[in-house]
Amino acid sequence: SLLYYGYYSNVTLNDPCAFSPNGSACPLAVPYNMPLAYMFSVGVSFLVTCVLLMYSMSHSFGESYRVGGSVGDLAVRVFCAWDFKVIQRRSVKLQCENICTQLKELLAEQRSRSHSLSLCQCLRHTAVLFLAWALSLGTVLGCVLAVHYFSEHMHAVRQDHQARASGRWQQEAILLVLPLMVSLLNVLMPHLYNLLGMWEKHDSPVAEVYVAIDLILKMVVLGLLCYQWLSRSVICSTEECWETCVGQDLYRFVVMDFIFTLLDTLFGELVWRLILEKRLKRKQRPEFDIARNVLELIYGQTLTWLGVLFAPLLPAVQTLKLLLLFYIKKTSLMQNCQSPSKPWQASHMSTIFITLLCFPFFLGAAVFLSYTIWSVQPSETCGPFQGMETIYISGKTWVQVLEKSNPNITWFTWVHHHLLENAFLLFFVSGILLAVIYFNIQVVRGQWRIIHLLKEQIANEGEDKKFLIQKLHSIYEQKER
Amino acid sequence: MGGSASLLPQEVLSEYQELTFLSKQEILLAYKRFSELLPKEGRENACSARVPKSQILTLPELRANPFQHRICRVFSTSDNRDDSMSFEDFLDMLSVFSDSATLDIKSHYAFRIFDFNDDGILDKKDLKKLVNCLTGQGKESQLSNTEMEQLIKNILEESDIDKDGTINLSEFQHVISRSPDFASSFKIVL
């Protein structure tokens, strides 16, 4: 169907010269070269996404980073704590309680830091941290191995069913099991990590550790799935048109992710709130975990980026899914949840999440895409790149055709040959980038030093002022006598 | 909207728009809400009437705010210190708390609101009252004496640059400039 790679053909549509091969004048029609269009639209959309991500990352980083800002932020938190937009009495009371809790926690943390820990406590603290990391990484490894063996098992089952020629619905259901399992893991493991975090609250290697572990889990599972799709040893090994098969698989993953996010909202928020209120009779509602929800969004978006080459209409599906998710989550949030108890520094956290979106996930998708375009052989019988060695070859042949047809634009081919295919340019650009970064780091260091000196100067001037005022007082008193 | 627009003449409206950070719709909405606070007979010349503090505090935006008394004191220009507000005082307040006010203005007025004894500096007593306002009036939610001492000591250490034991306006503005979220939290929208 239109959704997948295999629908698109490798002909040049609407080619005016196709019917007059004798060199006579071609009728006025605009030809549409399908392979080029396909490759360029995917490439350009990735480039635009990259530019937008870089821009938004630098913008939010600029807003949230302050030179000399790590002095300690208790004063900042106290002065900027109150949100004047809150007007309901119950929310005001909640805000007061939150502020009180935060201040008490910060003060307690500071007190415990200033007391030098005895050796025993230090060892215990390190042991707990080590245990937490070991346990979490162990679970990640376990999940990844489970996914690997499970997919092999499903492959065997599917071949078995194909041999027995069982019904189409059964075969479809078998194909759905792996996405189901991966989505289930993605939804359950963060809840498990939250529970672990609550259990160790007092000594607390903090909640950020568990966000990091969740992130690592998603990255490694996606990496394993990408490897399986590209090597085609377990998935789509018998298909002729493997790109369509991979596209279908990705589409199943996106849909399963959507279904499981809905189920998670339903059970994690609505049902949990009902249980808390009716059975356990507690007044507290479940907290809305912003970090977990953002990571789920990032995971869904990465699936779309991975699938753009194989299922070109996947972004449309993703847009629809995001619209629905937004309104459903918003309703559920208003009805069922309360705000998190830890302070949420909005601009600081959004910088972190945009950086996360860009660095492991977008970069990984871009690497996957580049590898597919540069090195993987497309299938022989379907799609716009049938019969070529790699997808990239079509771009190259186009440039050569261009060169032959119009001798006036040899500069374009020269640019293409020397810039895009030459590795030297890449090193040169990286070198310049590194130099700029080093320069900026030195500037920031210099500014730090100046701030420090100026602070000392102000303190000294305060002392001078006090001294002079005292002198003035003593002289005045002497004069009075 | 049509009714209240006819009560506020166009030149006055544009003058207010020039002098404050508010847009025309916001000024008209403020006029409507302000005249609702007046008794029925006084609504005709709402521009020159003064609304007593008790009426101002019935506004939902100020009703539950722990800084309500300080806000009325800072923005009121009444001569006999009864914290009553005229329409222009009300617009002043909304302008400072609006979306388009600059960080400078907001931090200046935040300093005046937090300065409980109106002496132009934030000393230990002001800071103590500020923290008590933030943590609420309940007995359990207030900080103990030792915690309060520790907190105030830390605040002064971090923000008092000339080491005189108090925080003046420039030091306060320097602290505020380190928080990117201040402008969006120091906002009241009708």
XYZ file of C-alpha atoms in Angstrom, chain A residues 74 107, chain B residues 123-129 131 146-159 165 167:
26
model
C 19.023 28.298 48.127
C 18.506 22.042 54.662
C 17.197 42.192 56.719
C 16.863 39.053 58.826
C 13.394 39.930 60.096
C 12.107 40.487 56.552
C 13.576 37.184 55.413
C 12.013 35.372 58.332
C 8.574 36.804 57.547
C 9.853 32.313 54.596
C 17.206 26.167 64.028
C 16.141 25.459 60.459
C 15.120 29.087 59.996
C 18.487 30.290 61.333
C 20.337 27.938 59.014
C 18.243 29.005 56.035
C 18.687 32.723 56.635
C 22.403 32.284 57.181
C 22.673 30.454 53.857
C 20.612 33.018 51.986
C 22.748 35.857 53.283
C 25.931 33.956 52.478
C 24.828 33.434 48.909
C 23.345 36.805 48.122
C 24.122 41.531 56.778
C 20.222 42.421 50.972
